[in-house]
Coordinates of C-alpha atoms in Angstrom, one line a residue:
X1 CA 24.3 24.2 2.8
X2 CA 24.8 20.8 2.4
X3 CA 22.3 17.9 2.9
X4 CA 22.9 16.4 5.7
X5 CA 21.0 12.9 4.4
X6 CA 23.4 12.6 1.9
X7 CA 25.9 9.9 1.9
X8 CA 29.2 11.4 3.9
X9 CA 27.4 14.3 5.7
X10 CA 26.6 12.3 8.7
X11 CA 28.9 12.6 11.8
X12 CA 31.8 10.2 12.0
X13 CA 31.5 6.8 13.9
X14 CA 33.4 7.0 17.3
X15 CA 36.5 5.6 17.7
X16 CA 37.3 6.6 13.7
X17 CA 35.9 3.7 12.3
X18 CA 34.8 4.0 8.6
X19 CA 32.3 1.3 8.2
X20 CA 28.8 2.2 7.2
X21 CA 27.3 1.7 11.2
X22 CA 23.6 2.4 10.6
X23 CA 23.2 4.2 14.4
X24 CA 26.0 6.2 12.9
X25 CA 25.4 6.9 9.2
X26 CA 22.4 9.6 9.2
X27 CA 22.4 13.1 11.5
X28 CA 19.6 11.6 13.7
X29 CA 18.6 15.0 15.2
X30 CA 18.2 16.5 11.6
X31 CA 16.2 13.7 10.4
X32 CA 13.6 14.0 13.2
X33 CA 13.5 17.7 13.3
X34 CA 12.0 17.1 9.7
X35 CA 10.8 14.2 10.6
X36 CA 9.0 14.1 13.9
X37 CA 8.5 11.2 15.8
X38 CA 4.9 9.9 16.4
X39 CA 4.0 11.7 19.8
X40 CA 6.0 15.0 18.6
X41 CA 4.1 15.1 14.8
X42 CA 0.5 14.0 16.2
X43 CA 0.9 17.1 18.6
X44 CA 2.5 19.3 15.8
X45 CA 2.7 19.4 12.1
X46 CA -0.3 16.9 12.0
X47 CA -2.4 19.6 13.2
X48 CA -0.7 22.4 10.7
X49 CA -3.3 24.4 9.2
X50 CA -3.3 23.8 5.6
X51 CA -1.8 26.7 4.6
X52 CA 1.6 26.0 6.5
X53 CA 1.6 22.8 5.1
X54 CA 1.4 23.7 1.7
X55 CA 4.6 26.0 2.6
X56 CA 6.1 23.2 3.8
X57 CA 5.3 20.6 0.8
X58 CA 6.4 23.7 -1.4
X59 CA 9.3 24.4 0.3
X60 CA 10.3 20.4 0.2
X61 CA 9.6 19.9 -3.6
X62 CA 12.0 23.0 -4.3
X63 CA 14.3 20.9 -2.6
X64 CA 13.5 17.8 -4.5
X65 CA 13.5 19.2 -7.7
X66 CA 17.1 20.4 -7.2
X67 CA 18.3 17.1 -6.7
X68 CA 16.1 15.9 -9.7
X69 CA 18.1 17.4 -11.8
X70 CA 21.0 16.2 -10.7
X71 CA 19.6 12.7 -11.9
X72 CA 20.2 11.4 -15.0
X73 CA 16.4 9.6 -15.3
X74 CA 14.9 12.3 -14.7
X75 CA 16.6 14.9 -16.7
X76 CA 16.6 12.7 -20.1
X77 CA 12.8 12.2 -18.6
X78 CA 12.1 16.2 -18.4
X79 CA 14.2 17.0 -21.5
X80 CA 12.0 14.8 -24.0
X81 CA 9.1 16.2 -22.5
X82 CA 10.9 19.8 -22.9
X83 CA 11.1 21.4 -19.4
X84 CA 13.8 23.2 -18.7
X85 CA 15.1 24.1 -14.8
X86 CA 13.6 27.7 -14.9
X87 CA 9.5 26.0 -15.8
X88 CA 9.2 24.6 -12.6
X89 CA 8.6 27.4 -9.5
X90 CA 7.2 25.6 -7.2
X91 CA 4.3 23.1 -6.3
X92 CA 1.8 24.7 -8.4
X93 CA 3.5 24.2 -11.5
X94 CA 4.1 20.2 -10.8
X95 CA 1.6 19.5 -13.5
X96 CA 3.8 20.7 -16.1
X97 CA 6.1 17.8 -15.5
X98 CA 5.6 14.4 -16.8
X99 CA 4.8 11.5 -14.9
X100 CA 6.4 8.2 -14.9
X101 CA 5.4 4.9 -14.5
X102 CA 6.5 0.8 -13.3
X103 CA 6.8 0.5 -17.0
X104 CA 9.1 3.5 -17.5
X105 CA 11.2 1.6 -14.2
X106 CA 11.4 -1.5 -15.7
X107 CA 12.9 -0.7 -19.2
X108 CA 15.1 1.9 -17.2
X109 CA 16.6 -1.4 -15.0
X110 CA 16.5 -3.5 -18.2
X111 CA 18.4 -1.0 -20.1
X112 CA 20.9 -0.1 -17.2
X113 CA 20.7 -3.2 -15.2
X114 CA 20.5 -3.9 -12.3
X115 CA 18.9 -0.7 -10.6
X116 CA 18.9 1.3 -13.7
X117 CA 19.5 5.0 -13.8
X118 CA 16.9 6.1 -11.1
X119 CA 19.3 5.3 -8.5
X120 CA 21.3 8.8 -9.2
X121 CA 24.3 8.3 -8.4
X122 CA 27.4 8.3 -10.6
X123 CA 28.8 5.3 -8.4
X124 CA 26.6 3.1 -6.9
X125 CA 29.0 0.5 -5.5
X126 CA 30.5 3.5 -4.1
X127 CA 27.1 4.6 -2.0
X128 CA 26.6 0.7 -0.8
X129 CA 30.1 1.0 0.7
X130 CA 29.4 4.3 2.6
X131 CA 25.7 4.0 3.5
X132 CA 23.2 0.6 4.7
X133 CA 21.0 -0.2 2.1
X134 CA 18.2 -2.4 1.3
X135 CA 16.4 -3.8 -1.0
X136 CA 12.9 -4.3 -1.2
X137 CA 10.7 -5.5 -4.1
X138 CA 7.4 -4.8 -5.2
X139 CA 4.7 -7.6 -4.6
X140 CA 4.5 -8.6 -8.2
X141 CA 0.6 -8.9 -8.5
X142 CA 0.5 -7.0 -11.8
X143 CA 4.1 -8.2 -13.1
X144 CA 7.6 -9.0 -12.1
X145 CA 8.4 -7.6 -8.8
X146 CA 10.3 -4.3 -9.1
X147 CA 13.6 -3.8 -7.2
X148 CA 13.7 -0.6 -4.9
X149 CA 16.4 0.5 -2.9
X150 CA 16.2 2.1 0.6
X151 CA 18.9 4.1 2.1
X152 CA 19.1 5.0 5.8
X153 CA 16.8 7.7 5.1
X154 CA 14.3 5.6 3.1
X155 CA 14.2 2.7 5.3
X156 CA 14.2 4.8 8.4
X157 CA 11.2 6.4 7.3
X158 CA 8.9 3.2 6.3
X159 CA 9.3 2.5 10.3
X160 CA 8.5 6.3 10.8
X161 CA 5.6 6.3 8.8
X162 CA 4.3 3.2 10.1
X163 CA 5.0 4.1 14.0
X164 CA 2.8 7.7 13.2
X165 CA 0.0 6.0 11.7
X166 CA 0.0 3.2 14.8
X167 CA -0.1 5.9 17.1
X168 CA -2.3 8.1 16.1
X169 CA -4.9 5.0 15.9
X170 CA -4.2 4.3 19.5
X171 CA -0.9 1.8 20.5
X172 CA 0.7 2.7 22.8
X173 CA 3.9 1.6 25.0
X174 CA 3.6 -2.0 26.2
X175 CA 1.2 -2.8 23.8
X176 CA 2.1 -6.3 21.5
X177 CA 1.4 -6.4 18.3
X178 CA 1.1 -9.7 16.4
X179 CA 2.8 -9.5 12.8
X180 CA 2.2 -12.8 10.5
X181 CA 4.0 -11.5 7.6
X182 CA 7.0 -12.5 6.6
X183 CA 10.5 -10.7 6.5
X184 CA 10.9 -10.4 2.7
X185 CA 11.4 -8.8 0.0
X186 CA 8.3 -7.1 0.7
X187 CA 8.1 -4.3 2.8
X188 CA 5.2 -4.8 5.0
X189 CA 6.7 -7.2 7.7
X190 CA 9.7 -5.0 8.2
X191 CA 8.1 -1.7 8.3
X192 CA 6.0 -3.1 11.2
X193 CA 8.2 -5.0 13.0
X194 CA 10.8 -1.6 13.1
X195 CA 7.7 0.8 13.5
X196 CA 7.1 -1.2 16.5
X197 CA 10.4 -1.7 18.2
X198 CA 12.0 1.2 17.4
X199 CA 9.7 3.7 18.2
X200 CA 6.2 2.6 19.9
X201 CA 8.1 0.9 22.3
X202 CA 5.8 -2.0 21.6
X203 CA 6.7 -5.9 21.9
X204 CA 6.3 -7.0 18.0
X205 CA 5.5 -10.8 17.5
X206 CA 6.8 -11.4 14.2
X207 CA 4.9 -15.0 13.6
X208 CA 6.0 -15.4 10.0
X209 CA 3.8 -17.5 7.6
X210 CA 2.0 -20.1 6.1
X211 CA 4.1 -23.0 6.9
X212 CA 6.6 -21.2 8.9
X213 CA 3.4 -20.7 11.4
X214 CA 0.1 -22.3 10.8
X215 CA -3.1 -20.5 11.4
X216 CA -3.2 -22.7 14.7
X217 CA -0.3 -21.8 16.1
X218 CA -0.6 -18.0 15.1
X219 CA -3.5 -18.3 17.1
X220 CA -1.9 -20.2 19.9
X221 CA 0.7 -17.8 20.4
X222 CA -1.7 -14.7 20.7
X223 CA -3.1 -16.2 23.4
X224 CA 0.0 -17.5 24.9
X225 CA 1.4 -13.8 24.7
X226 CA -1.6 -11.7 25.7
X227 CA -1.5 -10.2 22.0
X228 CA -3.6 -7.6 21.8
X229 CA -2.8 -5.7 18.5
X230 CA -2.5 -7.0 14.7
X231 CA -1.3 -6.1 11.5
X232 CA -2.5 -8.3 8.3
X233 CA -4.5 -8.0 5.4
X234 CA -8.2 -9.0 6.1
X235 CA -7.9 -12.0 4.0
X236 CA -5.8 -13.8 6.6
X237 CA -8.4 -12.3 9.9
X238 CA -10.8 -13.6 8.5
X239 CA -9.3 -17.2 8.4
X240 CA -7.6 -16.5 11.5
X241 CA -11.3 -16.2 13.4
X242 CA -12.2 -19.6 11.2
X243 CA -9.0 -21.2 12.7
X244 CA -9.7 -20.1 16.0
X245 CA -13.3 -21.1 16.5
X246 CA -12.6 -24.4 14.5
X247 CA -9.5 -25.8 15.7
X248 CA -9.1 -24.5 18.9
X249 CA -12.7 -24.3 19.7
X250 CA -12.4 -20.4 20.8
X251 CA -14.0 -17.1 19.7
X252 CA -11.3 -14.9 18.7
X253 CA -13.1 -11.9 20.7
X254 CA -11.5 -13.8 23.9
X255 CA -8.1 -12.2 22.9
X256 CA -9.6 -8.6 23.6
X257 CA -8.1 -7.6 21.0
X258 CA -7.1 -3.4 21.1
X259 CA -7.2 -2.8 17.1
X260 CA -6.4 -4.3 14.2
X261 CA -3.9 -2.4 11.3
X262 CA -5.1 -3.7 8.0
X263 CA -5.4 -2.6 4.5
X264 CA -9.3 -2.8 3.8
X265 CA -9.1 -2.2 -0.1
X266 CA -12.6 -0.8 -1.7
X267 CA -14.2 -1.2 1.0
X268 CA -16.6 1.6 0.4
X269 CA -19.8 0.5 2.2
X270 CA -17.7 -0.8 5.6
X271 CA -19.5 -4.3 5.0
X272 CA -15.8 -6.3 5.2
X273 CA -15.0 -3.5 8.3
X274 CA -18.2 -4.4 9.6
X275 CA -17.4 -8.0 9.4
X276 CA -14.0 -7.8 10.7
X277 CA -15.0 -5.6 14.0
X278 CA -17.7 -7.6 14.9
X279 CA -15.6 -11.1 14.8
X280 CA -12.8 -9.4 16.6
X281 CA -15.0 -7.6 18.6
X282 CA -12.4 -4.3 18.5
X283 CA -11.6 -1.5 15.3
X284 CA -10.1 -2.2 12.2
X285 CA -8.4 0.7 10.9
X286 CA -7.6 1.1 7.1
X287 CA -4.1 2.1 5.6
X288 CA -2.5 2.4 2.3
X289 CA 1.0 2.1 1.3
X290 CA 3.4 1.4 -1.2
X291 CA 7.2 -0.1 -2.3
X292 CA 8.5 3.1 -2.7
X293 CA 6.7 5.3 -0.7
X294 CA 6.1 3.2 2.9
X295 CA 3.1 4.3 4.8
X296 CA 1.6 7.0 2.3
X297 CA -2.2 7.1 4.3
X298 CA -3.9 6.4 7.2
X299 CA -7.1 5.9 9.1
X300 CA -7.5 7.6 12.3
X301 CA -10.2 7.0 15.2
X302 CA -13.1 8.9 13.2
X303 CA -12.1 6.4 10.1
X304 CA -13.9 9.5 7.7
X305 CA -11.2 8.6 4.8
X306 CA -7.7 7.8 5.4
X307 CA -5.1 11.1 6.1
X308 CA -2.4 11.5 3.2
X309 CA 1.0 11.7 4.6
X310 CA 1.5 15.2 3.9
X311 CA 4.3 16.4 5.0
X312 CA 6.8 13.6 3.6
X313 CA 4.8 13.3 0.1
X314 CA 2.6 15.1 -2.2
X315 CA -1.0 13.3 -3.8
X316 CA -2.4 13.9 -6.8
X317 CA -5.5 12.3 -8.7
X318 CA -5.7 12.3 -12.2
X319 CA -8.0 11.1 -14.8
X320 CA -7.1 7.5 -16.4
X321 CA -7.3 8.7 -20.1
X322 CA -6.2 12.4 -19.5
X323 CA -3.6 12.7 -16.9
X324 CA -5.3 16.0 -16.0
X325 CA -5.8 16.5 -12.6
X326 CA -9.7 15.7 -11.5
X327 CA -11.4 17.5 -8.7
X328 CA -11.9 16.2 -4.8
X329 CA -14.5 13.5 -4.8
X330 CA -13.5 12.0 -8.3
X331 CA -11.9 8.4 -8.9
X332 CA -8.4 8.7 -11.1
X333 CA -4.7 7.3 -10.6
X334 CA -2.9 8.7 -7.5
X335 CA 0.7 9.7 -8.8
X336 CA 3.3 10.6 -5.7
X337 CA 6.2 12.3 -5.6
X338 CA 7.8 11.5 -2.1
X339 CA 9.9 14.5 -0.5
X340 CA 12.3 12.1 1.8
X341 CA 13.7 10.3 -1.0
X342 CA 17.2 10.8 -1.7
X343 CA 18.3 6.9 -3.4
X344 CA 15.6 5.9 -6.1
X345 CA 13.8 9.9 -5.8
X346 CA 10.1 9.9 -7.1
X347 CA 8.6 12.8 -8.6
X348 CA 5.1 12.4 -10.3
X349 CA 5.4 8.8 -10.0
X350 CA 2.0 7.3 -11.4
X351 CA 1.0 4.1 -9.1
X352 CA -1.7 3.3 -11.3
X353 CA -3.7 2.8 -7.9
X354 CA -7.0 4.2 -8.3
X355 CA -8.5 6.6 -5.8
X356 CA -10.3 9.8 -4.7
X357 CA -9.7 12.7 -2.2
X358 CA -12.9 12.8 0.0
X359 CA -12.4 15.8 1.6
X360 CA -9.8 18.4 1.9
X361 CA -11.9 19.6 5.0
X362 CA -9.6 20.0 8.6
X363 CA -10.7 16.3 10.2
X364 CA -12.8 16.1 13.6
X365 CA -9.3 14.6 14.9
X366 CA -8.0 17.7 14.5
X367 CA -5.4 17.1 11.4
X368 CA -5.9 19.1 8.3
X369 CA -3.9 16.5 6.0
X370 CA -6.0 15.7 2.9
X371 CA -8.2 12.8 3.3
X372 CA -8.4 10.0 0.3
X373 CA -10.8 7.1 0.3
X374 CA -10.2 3.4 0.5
X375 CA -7.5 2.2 -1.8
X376 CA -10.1 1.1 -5.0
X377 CA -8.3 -1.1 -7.3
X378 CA -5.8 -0.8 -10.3
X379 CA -6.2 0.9 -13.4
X380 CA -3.9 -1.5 -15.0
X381 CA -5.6 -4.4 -13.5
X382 CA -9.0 -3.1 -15.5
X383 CA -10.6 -5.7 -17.6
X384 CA -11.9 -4.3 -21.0
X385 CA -14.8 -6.8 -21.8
X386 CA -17.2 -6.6 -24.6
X387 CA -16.7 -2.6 -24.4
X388 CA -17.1 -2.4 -20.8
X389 CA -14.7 -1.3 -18.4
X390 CA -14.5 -3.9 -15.7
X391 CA -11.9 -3.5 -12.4
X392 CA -12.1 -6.6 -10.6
X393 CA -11.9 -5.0 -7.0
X394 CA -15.6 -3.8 -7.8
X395 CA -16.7 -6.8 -7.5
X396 CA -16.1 -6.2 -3.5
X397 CA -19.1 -5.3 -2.6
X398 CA -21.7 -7.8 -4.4
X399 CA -19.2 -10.8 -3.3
X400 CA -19.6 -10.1 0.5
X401 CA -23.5 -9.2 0.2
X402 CA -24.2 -12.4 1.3
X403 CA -23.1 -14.2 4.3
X404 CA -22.6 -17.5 2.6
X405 CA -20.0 -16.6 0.6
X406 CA -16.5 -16.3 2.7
X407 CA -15.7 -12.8 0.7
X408 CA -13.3 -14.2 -1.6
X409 CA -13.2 -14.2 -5.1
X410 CA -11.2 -14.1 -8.5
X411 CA -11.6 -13.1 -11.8
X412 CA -10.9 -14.9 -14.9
X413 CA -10.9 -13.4 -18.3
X414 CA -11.3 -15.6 -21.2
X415 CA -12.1 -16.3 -24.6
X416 CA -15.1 -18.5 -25.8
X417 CA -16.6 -19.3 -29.2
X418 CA -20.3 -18.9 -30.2
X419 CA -22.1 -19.7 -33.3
X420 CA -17.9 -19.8 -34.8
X421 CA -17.4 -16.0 -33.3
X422 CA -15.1 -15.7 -31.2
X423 CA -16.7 -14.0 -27.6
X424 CA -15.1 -12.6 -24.6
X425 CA -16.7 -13.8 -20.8
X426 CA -15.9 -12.7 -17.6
X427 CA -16.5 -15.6 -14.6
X428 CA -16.4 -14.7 -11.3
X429 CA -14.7 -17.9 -9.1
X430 CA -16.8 -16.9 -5.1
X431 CA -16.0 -19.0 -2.3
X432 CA -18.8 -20.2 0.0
X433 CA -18.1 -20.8 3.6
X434 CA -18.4 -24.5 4.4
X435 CA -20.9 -23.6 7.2
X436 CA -23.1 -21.7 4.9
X437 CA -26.2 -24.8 4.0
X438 CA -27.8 -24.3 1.2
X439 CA -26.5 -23.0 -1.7
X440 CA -29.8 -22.5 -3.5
X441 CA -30.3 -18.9 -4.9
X442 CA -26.5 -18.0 -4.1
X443 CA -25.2 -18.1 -7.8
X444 CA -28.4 -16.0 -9.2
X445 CA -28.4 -13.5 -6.2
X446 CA -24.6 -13.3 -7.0
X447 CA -24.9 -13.1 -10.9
X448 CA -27.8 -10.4 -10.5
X449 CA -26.0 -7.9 -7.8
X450 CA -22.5 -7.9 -10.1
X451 CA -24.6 -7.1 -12.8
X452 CA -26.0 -4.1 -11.4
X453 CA -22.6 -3.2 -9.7
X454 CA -20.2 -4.0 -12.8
X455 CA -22.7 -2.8 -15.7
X456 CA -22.0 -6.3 -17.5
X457 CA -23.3 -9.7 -17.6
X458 CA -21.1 -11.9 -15.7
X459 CA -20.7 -15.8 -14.9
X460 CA -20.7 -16.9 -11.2
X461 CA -19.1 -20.3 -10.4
X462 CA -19.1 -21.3 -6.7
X463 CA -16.6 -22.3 -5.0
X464 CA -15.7 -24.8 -1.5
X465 CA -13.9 -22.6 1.1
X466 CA -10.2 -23.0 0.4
X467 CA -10.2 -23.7 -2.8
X468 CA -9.0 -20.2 -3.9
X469 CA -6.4 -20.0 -1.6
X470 CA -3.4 -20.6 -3.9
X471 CA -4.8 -19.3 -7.3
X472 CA -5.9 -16.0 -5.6
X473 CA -2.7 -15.6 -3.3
X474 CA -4.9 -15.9 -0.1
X475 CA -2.9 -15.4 3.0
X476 CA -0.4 -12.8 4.3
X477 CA 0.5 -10.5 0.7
X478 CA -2.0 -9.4 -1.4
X479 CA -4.7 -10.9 -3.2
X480 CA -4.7 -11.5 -6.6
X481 CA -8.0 -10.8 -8.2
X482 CA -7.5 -10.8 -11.9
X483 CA -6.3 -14.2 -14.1
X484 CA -6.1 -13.4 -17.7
X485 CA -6.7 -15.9 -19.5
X486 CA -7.1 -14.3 -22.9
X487 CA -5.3 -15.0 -26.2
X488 CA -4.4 -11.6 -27.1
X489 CA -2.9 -10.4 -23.5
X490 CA -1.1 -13.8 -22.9
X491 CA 0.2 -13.1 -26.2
X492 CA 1.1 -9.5 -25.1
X493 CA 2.8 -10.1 -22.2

C-alpha cells in the first residue's frame, strides 16, 4: 500500500494543474484519520487506555523503521553501529538502536551541504518542486541554528499539535489570542498563528516584536481588541505586566485574560506560575516543544506534569553518562523519535533536553498519555566547575526566592588566578526590580540559597532591571542562561 503522505500520492489539483497547491498536495482525510483534529482526539485517542496506545506507537514505529531504511543517514548510522533490518521487531527493541544527536546533524549538513543526508531523498530539488516546504531553524542558544525542513505533513502537524494542546487547556471558537512572536525562522510564531486560524477557529493577533511592537503598544492592542488569550515565554509576561502598570498606568488583570500558553521551563516549585497567575489574574499552562518535533507536551487543566504527545511520537529518558534508559521519576536526556515525519525522519533523536516522566498513571483529565515534568534545562548547557556539575536553569528557583529580584539571571563562566593558580568561578548576573528598595541582604540571601541549591560556592552580582535584556536574549525567544567565558571552551568551539 502506498503512503499516501508521500510526495505524488496526494489527489490531483482540479482543473489538471501540476503545481505543488498546498490545499491540494496531502490526502487531507487520511491525514486526519491519523491525525485527529483537536475536538475529535481530546474525545478519542487522548483517552486510549495505555495498552491501545502502545499498539498504536508500535504499529507507527514499524512503519517508521521501514522508511528508515530507506534513508541513507540512517542506514550508514545503523550499520556502524551493526543492526541489521531483522534486530528491530518492534518498539520494545528501540534501545538497540543508536541515538543521534545536533552534532551528528551538523557534520551530516557540513559534509553534504546544505540539508545533508537526513533529508532522504535521492532528489531533493525534485521533492521542493512537487511538495510546499519550509524551512525552519533551530533557536541557536547552544550553537548555530540548525536548518529543518517541513513538508506538508510536517508543517501541518506543528499547527495540529499546537491547536490539540490549546484546546484541551480551554480555547475555544471566538476566542483571540495575542501572539508577540515573530514570523521566523523559528517555529513558535507560525505554529500558533496556524494552530489558531486553521483549526480553533480563533482570531490570532500576531503582534510581532521588539521594535516591530513595543511592549506599549502590545499592550495597547490587547485592550483595543478585547484579547483574552496569550502565547509567550514568561520572560516577556512578566515585562508585559511592568509595561502595563507603568506606562499605561493599568493592571494587566483588567484584560480578563482566559489563559496564558507559555513555556515555564524548571519551574518545579510553581513559584514563576505562581507569579504569573496572580499578575494576570487567569492560568498559565506549561508546554514543551521542539524544531523538529512541534508541540511534543502539554499541560492540561489539572497541570500534574505535562501529557507527551503520544500518539505522533515516542519519549524516552536516559541517563546522561549511560544512554540506558532510567526509570519514571528520574532526570536524564529525552531522545524522540517522531512517527509523522516523512522529510528530515527522527528516530532516537537525543535533544539533550533534560527531563523526567512523573507518572505513567491515567490523568484525572481522563488521558492516559505519559506525563513528563517541566522542561529542566540542557545537558549540554551543564557547567563543569571545580568538579561540580552545575546546569544553569537550576538556578531557577533561588533567583525568584525573593521578590526583589525581577527573576532574571545569567551565568558566566570564567577563569581567574589566585596565589599564580589558575581557578575556575561561576558568577551569577540577578536582576533587581527597580521598585524593589533596599538592596541590603539581597546578594548574601542570594549567594547562600544557590549554594544550597547548586552544591557549589557561587558569586552573586546584582543587577538594575533591564540590564540583562540583550546579553540574556530577554524577550520573545528563549533565554540564554549560560555565557562561557572560559579559555579552554572558547578555545574549543
Amino acid at each position: 500500500m502506498s503512503d499516501p503522505f508521500l510526495p505524488g500520492n496526494a489527489p490531483r489539483s482540479p482543473g489538471g494543474s501540476r503545481l505543488p497547491i498546498y490545499r491540494y498536495a496531502l490526502d487531507w482525510d487520511a491525514f486526519y484519520e491519523r491525525y485527529p483534529v483537536p475536538d475529535v482526539f481530546e474525545q478519542t485517542v487522548y483517552r486510549w487506555p495505555a495498552e491501545r496506545l502502545r499498539e498504536l506507537q508500535n504499529e507507527r514505529f514499524l512503519e517508521l523503521m521501514k522508511r528508515g531504511w530507506q534513508n541513507p543517514f540512517y542506514r550508514a548510522l545503523w550499520k556502524r553501529a551493526g543492526i541489521e533490518p531483522g534486530d528491530i521487531g518492534g518498539l520494545d527493541d528501540i534501545v538497540k538502536l543508536p541515538t543521534y544527536s545536533s552534532e551528528d546533524l551538523k557534520n551530516d549538513q557540513q559534509e553534504h551541504p546544505p540539508f545533508g543526508l537526513l533529508p532522504g531523498y535521492p532528489s531533493l530539488a525534485e521533492y521542493l518542486r512537487c511538495t510546499p516546504t519550509k524551512l525552519q531553524t533551530s533557536g541557536g542558544t547552544t550553537g548555530k541554528p540548525r536548518n529543518t525542513l517541513h513538508g506538508i505533513v510536517e508543517w501541518e502537524w506543528m499547527a495540529l499539535g499546537g491547536a490539540r494542546a490549546l484546546y484541551v487547556q480551554g480555547i475555544r471558537p471566538g476566542d483571540i489570542m495575542q501572539i508577540p512572536a515573530t514570523c521566523s525562522l523559528a517555529n513558535l510564531a507560525w505554529g500558533y498563528y496556524k494552530a489558531c486560524h486553521d483549526y480553533l477557529g480563533v482570531l490570532p493577533l500576531t503582534t510581532g516584536s521588539g521594535i516591530v511592537t513595543p511592549s506599549r503598544r502590545q499592550i495597547e492592542l490587547a485592550f483595543d481588541c478585547g484579547v483574552n488569550a496569550w502565547m509567550s515565554f514568561p520572560e516577556y509576561l512578566l515585562r508585559l505586566a511592568q509595561a502595563s502598570r507603568e506606562e499605561l498606568g493599568r493592571d494587566i488583570g483588567e484584560l480578563n485574560t482566559k489563559l496564558i500558553a507559555t513555556f515555564l521551563g524548571p519551574d518545579t516549585e510553581g513559584t514563576l506560575r505562581a507569579h504569573l497567575e496572580s499578575l494576570w489574574g487567569c492560568p498559565v499552562y506549561d508546554n514543551y516543544g521542539t524544531n523538529e518535533m512541534g508541540h511534543g507536551a502539554f499541560e492540561c487543566a489539572c497541570k500534574k506534569g505535562l501529557h507527551l504527545m503520544e500518539d505522533a511520537m515516542y519519549f524516552e529518558v536516559l541517563d546522561t553518562q549511560t544512554h540506558q534508559p532510567v526509570p519514571p521519576g528520574q532526570v536524564g536526556n529525552l531522545v524522540v523519535t517522531i512517527f509523522h515525519r516523512r522529510l528530515m525522519p527522527s528516530i532516537r533523536f537525543n535533544l539533550r533536553d533534560l527531563g523526567r516522566i512523573v507518572t505513567t498513571e491515567r490523568c484525572d483529565c481522563g488521558s492516559s498519555f505519559r506525563r513528563m515534568d517541566h522542561f529542566l534545562g540542557r545537558s549540554d548547557n551543564m557547567v563543569r566547575m571545580r568538579g561540580v556539575n552545575v546546569h544553569p536553569m537550576a538556578c531557577l528557583p533561588a533567583v525568584r526566592s525573593d521578590p526583589r529580584t525581577t527573576g532574571e539571571w545569567v551565568c558566566e563562566a570564567y577563569e581567574t588566578v589566585v596565589e599564580g593558580r589558575p581557578r575556575e568561578e561561576l558568577t551569577v548576573h540577578v536582576e533587581v526590580r527597580r521598585d524593589a528598595g533596599s538592596w541590603s541582604g539581597l546578594k548574601e540571601h542570594l549567594q547562600a540559597r544557590l549554594k544550597n541549591d547548586l552544591g557549589l560556592s557561587v558569586n552573586v552580582a546584582l543587577a538594575e532591571e533591564g540590564k540583562l535584556d540583550t546579553v540574556a536574549n530577554l524577550g520573545e525567544g528563549k533565554a540564554k542562561r549560560l555565557l562561557e567565558r572560559r579559555p579552554a571552551y572558547i578555545r574549543k568551539n
